[in-house]
Short mmCIF file of C-alpha atoms (C1' of nucleotides) in Angstrom, two decimals:
data_model
loop_
_atom_site.label_atom_id
_atom_site.label_comp_id
_atom_site.label_asym_id
_atom_site.label_seq_id
_atom_site.Cartn_x
_atom_site.Cartn_y
_atom_site.Cartn_z
CA MET A 1 10.64 -72.08 130.90
CA HIS A 2 7.97 -69.94 129.49
CA ASP A 3 10.46 -68.68 126.86
CA GLU A 4 11.17 -72.15 125.58
CA VAL A 5 7.53 -72.85 125.05
CA ALA A 6 7.06 -69.67 122.95
CA VAL A 7 10.27 -70.70 121.00
CA LYS A 8 8.82 -73.99 120.18
CA ALA A 9 5.64 -72.47 119.14
CA TRP A 10 7.47 -70.04 116.74
CA ARG A 11 9.55 -72.97 115.30
CA GLU A 12 6.28 -74.94 114.70
CA LEU A 13 4.69 -71.80 113.18
CA SER A 14 7.67 -71.40 111.06
CA ARG A 15 7.74 -75.00 109.94
CA GLN A 16 4.15 -75.11 108.99
CA TYR A 17 4.35 -71.84 107.04
CA ALA A 18 7.40 -72.99 105.21
CA ALA A 19 5.76 -76.19 104.24
CA LEU A 20 2.50 -74.80 103.14
CA SER A 21 3.76 -71.68 101.40
CA CYS A 22 6.44 -73.74 99.47
CA ALA A 23 3.80 -76.37 98.43
CA LEU A 24 1.37 -73.63 97.29
CA GLU A 25 4.08 -71.78 95.39
CA SER A 26 5.10 -74.65 93.43
CA ALA A 27 1.68 -76.27 92.75
CA LEU A 28 0.25 -72.89 91.63
CA GLN A 29 3.30 -72.06 89.53
CA GLU A 30 3.47 -75.49 87.91
CA GLN A 31 -0.11 -76.03 87.23
CA HIS A 32 -1.46 -72.46 86.78
CA LYS A 33 1.51 -70.35 86.01
CA LEU A 34 0.70 -68.25 89.06
CA GLY A 35 2.79 -67.17 91.97
CA MET A 36 1.38 -67.46 95.44
CA SER A 37 1.16 -63.59 95.97
CA GLU A 38 -0.49 -63.37 92.57
CA PHE A 39 -3.13 -65.95 93.46
CA GLU A 40 -3.74 -64.20 96.78
CA VAL A 41 -4.38 -60.93 95.04
CA LEU A 42 -6.80 -62.78 92.43
CA ASP A 43 -8.47 -64.53 95.18
CA ARG A 44 -9.23 -61.35 97.01
CA LEU A 45 -10.32 -59.49 94.02
CA VAL A 46 -12.74 -62.22 92.90
CA GLY A 47 -13.97 -62.68 96.51
CA ALA A 48 -14.84 -59.07 96.67
CA GLN A 49 -18.33 -58.80 95.06
CA ASP A 50 -17.92 -55.12 94.21
CA CYS A 51 -17.63 -54.89 90.49
CA THR A 52 -15.55 -51.84 90.66
CA GLY A 53 -12.75 -53.67 92.22
CA LEU A 54 -10.58 -52.93 95.21
CA ARG A 55 -8.17 -50.10 95.83
CA MET A 56 -4.50 -50.99 96.21
CA GLN A 57 -4.95 -49.89 99.88
CA GLU A 58 -7.57 -52.33 100.59
CA LEU A 59 -5.65 -55.14 98.99
CA GLY A 60 -2.71 -54.13 101.15
CA GLU A 61 -4.63 -54.41 104.31
CA GLN A 62 -5.81 -57.98 103.40
CA ILE A 63 -2.54 -59.24 102.02
CA HIS A 64 0.65 -59.21 103.92
CA LEU A 65 2.90 -57.66 101.39
CA SER A 66 4.71 -54.33 101.34
CA GLN A 67 3.22 -51.60 99.37
CA SER A 68 5.95 -51.85 96.68
CA ALA A 69 5.65 -55.63 96.48
CA LEU A 70 1.96 -55.30 96.06
CA SER A 71 2.36 -52.75 93.32
CA ARG A 72 4.56 -54.98 91.36
CA THR A 73 2.43 -58.06 91.97
CA VAL A 74 -0.50 -56.17 90.39
CA ALA A 75 1.79 -55.00 87.57
CA ARG A 76 2.66 -58.61 86.78
CA LEU A 77 -1.05 -59.63 86.85
CA GLU A 78 -1.74 -56.74 84.61
CA LYS A 79 0.84 -57.67 82.22
CA ASP A 80 -0.53 -61.16 81.96
CA GLY A 81 -3.92 -59.63 81.35
CA LEU A 82 -5.47 -60.99 84.52
CA VAL A 83 -6.43 -57.75 86.08
CA GLU A 84 -6.96 -54.21 85.05
CA ARG A 85 -5.93 -51.02 86.76
CA GLN A 86 -8.37 -48.12 86.73
CA LEU A 87 -7.91 -44.68 88.06
CA CYS A 88 -10.16 -43.78 90.80
CA THR A 89 -12.29 -40.68 89.73
CA SER A 90 -13.30 -39.52 93.10
CA ASP A 91 -9.77 -39.59 94.34
CA ARG A 92 -7.28 -39.59 91.55
CA ARG A 93 -4.49 -40.83 93.82
CA GLY A 94 -6.27 -44.04 94.28
CA VAL A 95 -6.16 -46.98 91.82
CA PHE A 96 -8.96 -49.58 91.45
CA VAL A 97 -7.90 -53.05 90.47
CA HIS A 98 -10.36 -55.46 89.10
CA PRO A 99 -10.09 -58.98 87.50
CA THR A 100 -10.58 -59.45 83.85
CA ASP A 101 -12.51 -62.44 82.38
CA ALA A 102 -9.28 -64.18 81.85
CA GLY A 103 -8.35 -63.46 85.50
CA ARG A 104 -11.51 -64.94 86.70
CA GLU A 105 -10.98 -68.06 84.60
CA ARG A 106 -7.45 -68.45 85.73
CA HIS A 107 -8.67 -67.99 89.41
CA ALA A 108 -11.36 -70.51 88.92
CA ALA A 109 -9.10 -73.03 87.54
CA ALA A 110 -6.43 -72.55 90.37
CA ARG A 111 -8.78 -72.40 93.26
CA PRO A 112 -9.33 -76.21 93.57
CA THR A 113 -5.52 -76.62 93.58
CA HIS A 114 -5.11 -74.07 96.25
CA ARG A 115 -7.77 -75.57 98.51
CA ALA A 116 -6.43 -79.02 97.94
CA VAL A 117 -2.87 -78.19 98.73
CA ILE A 118 -3.91 -76.40 101.92
CA ASN A 119 -5.98 -79.35 103.02
CA THR A 120 -3.44 -82.03 102.44
CA THR A 121 -0.48 -80.10 103.56
CA LEU A 122 -2.09 -78.86 106.80
CA ALA A 123 -3.33 -82.25 107.49
CA SER A 124 -0.05 -84.13 106.82
CA SER A 125 2.04 -81.58 108.73
CA GLN A 126 0.49 -81.69 112.14
CA MET B 1 -17.47 -75.68 103.96
CA HIS B 2 -14.45 -77.71 104.93
CA ASP B 3 -12.38 -75.90 102.45
CA GLU B 4 -13.08 -72.53 103.79
CA VAL B 5 -12.17 -73.61 107.32
CA ALA B 6 -8.69 -74.65 106.01
CA VAL B 7 -8.37 -71.40 104.07
CA LYS B 8 -9.04 -69.45 107.14
CA ALA B 9 -6.44 -71.54 109.02
CA TRP B 10 -3.94 -70.78 106.22
CA ARG B 11 -4.52 -67.05 106.35
CA GLU B 12 -4.26 -67.06 110.10
CA LEU B 13 -0.97 -69.03 109.77
CA SER B 14 0.21 -66.60 107.21
CA ARG B 15 -0.85 -63.57 109.22
CA GLN B 16 0.98 -64.75 112.32
CA TYR B 17 4.13 -65.76 110.38
CA ALA B 18 4.26 -62.37 108.61
CA ALA B 19 3.98 -60.38 111.84
CA LEU B 20 6.34 -62.50 113.84
CA SER B 21 9.04 -62.84 111.16
CA CYS B 22 8.89 -59.27 110.23
CA ALA B 23 9.15 -58.17 114.00
CA LEU B 24 12.09 -60.50 114.61
CA GLU B 25 13.89 -59.42 111.33
CA SER B 26 13.75 -55.85 112.23
CA ALA B 27 14.43 -56.19 115.99
CA LEU B 28 17.46 -58.53 115.35
CA GLN B 29 18.76 -56.45 112.55
CA GLU B 30 18.45 -53.16 114.44
CA GLN B 31 19.65 -54.16 117.83
CA HIS B 32 22.18 -56.81 116.99
CA LYS B 33 23.03 -56.54 113.29
CA LEU B 34 21.77 -60.00 112.75
CA GLY B 35 19.33 -61.30 110.12
CA MET B 36 16.54 -63.70 111.21
CA SER B 37 18.24 -66.60 109.28
CA GLU B 38 21.59 -65.75 110.71
CA PHE B 39 20.27 -65.80 114.20
CA GLU B 40 18.48 -69.04 113.65
CA VAL B 41 21.76 -70.71 112.44
CA LEU B 42 23.73 -69.27 115.31
CA ASP B 43 20.94 -70.52 117.66
CA ARG B 44 21.23 -74.09 116.39
CA LEU B 45 24.99 -74.02 116.52
CA VAL B 46 25.12 -72.76 120.06
CA GLY B 47 22.36 -75.03 121.08
CA ALA B 48 24.25 -78.08 119.78
CA GLN B 49 26.53 -79.02 122.56
CA ASP B 50 28.79 -80.90 120.37
CA CYS B 51 32.02 -78.91 120.12
CA THR B 52 32.82 -79.83 116.66
CA GLY B 53 29.91 -78.02 115.33
CA LEU B 54 27.16 -79.12 112.92
CA ARG B 55 27.42 -80.21 109.37
CA MET B 56 25.63 -78.05 106.82
CA GLN B 57 23.40 -80.86 106.20
CA GLU B 58 22.24 -81.14 109.84
CA LEU B 59 21.68 -77.37 109.86
CA GLY B 60 19.57 -77.80 106.78
CA GLU B 61 17.33 -80.34 108.30
CA GLN B 62 16.59 -77.98 111.24
CA ILE B 63 16.24 -74.65 109.45
CA HIS B 64 13.85 -74.20 106.67
CA LEU B 65 16.15 -72.84 104.00
CA SER B 66 17.28 -74.15 100.74
CA GLN B 67 20.80 -75.66 100.58
CA SER B 68 22.09 -72.65 98.69
CA ALA B 69 20.53 -70.03 101.03
CA LEU B 70 22.00 -71.87 104.05
CA SER B 71 25.40 -71.88 102.28
CA ARG B 72 25.26 -68.22 101.83
CA THR B 73 23.96 -67.47 105.23
CA VAL B 74 26.89 -69.36 106.81
CA ALA B 75 29.09 -67.50 104.40
CA ARG B 76 27.94 -64.16 105.75
CA LEU B 77 28.30 -65.30 109.32
CA GLU B 78 31.91 -66.45 108.53
CA LYS B 79 32.70 -63.16 106.87
CA ASP B 80 31.51 -61.43 110.10
CA GLY B 81 33.63 -63.67 112.14
CA LEU B 82 30.76 -65.22 113.98
CA VAL B 83 31.31 -68.94 112.81
CA GLU B 84 34.01 -70.99 111.31
CA ARG B 85 33.99 -73.56 108.67
CA GLN B 86 36.07 -76.69 109.02
CA LEU B 87 36.54 -79.46 106.53
CA CYS B 88 35.28 -82.78 107.75
CA THR B 89 38.18 -85.21 107.93
CA SER B 90 36.16 -88.34 107.72
CA ASP B 91 34.06 -87.30 104.75
CA ARG B 92 35.80 -84.47 102.88
CA ARG B 93 32.70 -83.43 101.09
CA GLY B 94 31.28 -82.35 104.41
CA VAL B 95 31.73 -79.13 106.24
CA PHE B 96 31.45 -78.58 109.98
CA VAL B 97 30.38 -75.25 111.12
CA HIS B 98 30.99 -73.97 114.72
CA PRO B 99 30.55 -70.65 116.38
CA THR B 100 33.54 -68.52 117.32
CA ASP B 101 33.66 -66.81 120.60
CA ALA B 102 32.38 -63.55 119.04
CA GLY B 103 29.50 -65.74 117.61
CA ARG B 104 28.63 -67.08 121.07
CA GLU B 105 28.80 -63.45 122.44
CA ARG B 106 26.52 -62.10 119.65
CA HIS B 107 24.12 -64.90 120.03
CA ALA B 108 23.95 -64.38 123.94
CA ALA B 109 23.22 -60.83 123.33
CA ALA B 110 20.56 -61.48 120.90
CA ARG B 111 18.74 -64.21 122.46
CA PRO B 112 16.85 -62.22 125.06
CA THR B 113 15.53 -59.92 122.18
CA HIS B 114 14.58 -62.99 120.13
CA ARG B 115 12.62 -64.47 123.02
CA ALA B 116 11.02 -61.18 124.05
CA VAL B 117 9.85 -60.47 120.49
CA ILE B 118 8.31 -63.92 120.11
CA ASN B 119 6.57 -63.66 123.42
CA THR B 120 5.13 -60.26 122.95
CA THR B 121 4.21 -60.67 119.32
CA LEU B 122 2.50 -64.03 119.80
CA ALA B 123 0.66 -62.73 122.71
CA SER B 124 -0.72 -59.57 120.86
CA SER B 125 -1.35 -61.31 117.68
CA GLN B 126 -3.83 -63.94 118.78
"C1'" DG C 1 -5.49 -18.01 95.20
"C1'" DT C 2 -0.69 -20.12 97.64
"C1'" DA C 3 1.82 -22.81 100.77
"C1'" DC C 4 2.25 -26.89 103.62
"C1'" DG C 5 1.57 -31.39 105.45
"C1'" DT C 6 -0.57 -35.87 104.27
"C1'" DT C 7 -1.86 -39.88 101.60
"C1'" DA C 8 -1.75 -43.24 97.35
"C1'" DG C 9 0.89 -45.47 94.45
"C1'" DT C 10 5.29 -46.23 91.62
"C1'" DT C 11 10.27 -46.78 91.01
"C1'" DG C 12 15.56 -47.32 91.92
"C1'" DC C 13 18.24 -50.12 94.34
"C1'" DA C 14 20.26 -53.72 97.42
"C1'" DC C 15 19.63 -58.03 99.26
"C1'" DG C 16 18.11 -62.71 100.38
"C1'" DT C 17 16.21 -66.71 98.24
"C1'" DG C 18 15.49 -70.83 95.12
"C1'" DC C 19 16.56 -73.35 90.97
"C1'" DA C 20 19.84 -75.46 88.33
"C1'" DT C 21 24.52 -76.36 87.56
"C1'" DT C 22 29.15 -77.43 88.88
"C1'" DG C 23 33.12 -79.59 91.37
"C1'" DA C 24 34.76 -82.49 94.44
"C1'" DA C 25 34.68 -86.69 97.38
"C1'" DT C 26 32.40 -91.03 98.31
"C1'" DG C 27 30.70 -95.80 97.77
"C1'" DC C 28 29.51 -99.60 94.91
"C1'" DG C 29 29.95 -102.86 91.17
"C1'" DC C 30 32.96 -105.06 88.05
"C1'" DG D 1 42.52 -100.99 89.63
"C1'" DC D 2 38.36 -98.51 86.61
"C1'" DG D 3 33.91 -96.52 85.83
"C1'" DC D 4 29.42 -94.70 87.46
"C1'" DA D 5 25.81 -93.12 90.19
"C1'" DT D 6 25.28 -90.53 94.44
"C1'" DT D 7 26.00 -86.94 97.95
"C1'" DC D 8 27.69 -82.45 99.92
"C1'" DA D 9 28.44 -77.96 99.38
"C1'" DA D 10 29.43 -73.76 96.44
"C1'" DT D 11 28.24 -70.65 92.69
"C1'" DG D 12 25.71 -68.22 88.47
"C1'" DC D 13 21.54 -66.38 87.66
"C1'" DA D 14 16.77 -64.77 87.86
"C1'" DC D 15 13.30 -63.17 90.61
"C1'" DG D 16 10.45 -61.36 94.37
"C1'" DT D 17 10.73 -58.39 98.36
"C1'" DG D 18 11.48 -54.33 101.58
"C1'" DC D 19 13.29 -49.74 102.15
"C1'" DA D 20 13.75 -45.20 100.83
"C1'" DA D 21 13.04 -41.68 97.49
"C1'" DC D 22 9.99 -39.80 94.34
"C1'" DT D 23 5.54 -38.11 91.91
"C1'" DA D 24 0.97 -36.75 91.88
"C1'" DA D 25 -3.34 -35.59 94.26
"C1'" DC D 26 -5.80 -34.25 98.22
"C1'" DG D 27 -7.08 -31.34 102.29
"C1'" DT D 28 -6.52 -27.60 105.29
"C1'" DA D 29 -4.96 -22.90 106.81
"C1'" DC D 30 -4.10 -18.63 105.58
#
DNA sequence: GTACGTTAGTTGCACGTGCATTGAATGCGC
DNA sequence: GCGCATTCAATGCACGTGCAACTAACGTAC
């Protein structure tokens, strides 16, 4: 049936996501003391060329995380000195987040791990 | 670069998983008082024709959940009267889990929702 | 100006998950 | 028989997440 094809697709999606997210989580944590969500945030921040950083809202659009989870993830990164929060002057409700030098270094160190894990896990799991 | 193709694949995988798991979770919870993991367990149990049920270990192979998470998921299902645990007589370390009549009913009610959410979400997200 | 609805981000809380440990049962070597 | 490593499942604990409530700032209407 049509339904069963879709269910198989869902299970396959689920399997791949579990394998990859689990591998990423442990590799990043073990080798770079970074959680997967934290790396994702850093990755977007460094990827965005804009030196003023990104607003929380923009981050939220790119990363699939609830607003509260994102807020705490950024708080953890800030506590570790990897990002800084800056009040947005034009709209004082907004918060700009930008990586520190330490954050850029940590990201640069972690990125090869991230890429490698994705490549090998995706290759071996299909 | 090759890496960036893989990263895009990962982000796409991540996006689809988030959309679908989130939709499933809320639909199942709202309409049938079932978490996604709980439905998955029920689905496997009902799907397995063997009347004696499945061992925890077999469930663990099919569902991507840590052993402890699976143990607690089954505990929740048991508390709600949807499954029963039975000591395995041949290997008394093992535990057989099988659905109760109420479990079968709940599963039968929830399955159409599950299938529908998968179909519509997968269709609209690619 | 004031009042009201909306938007941005943070926080209290409950919950599900993973890791590590524990307890019990098994199988193997002797 | 007696140990000893292994396997299965349950539990203590810490942590990340989502939901709902909250605070602060903005925009609009009056």
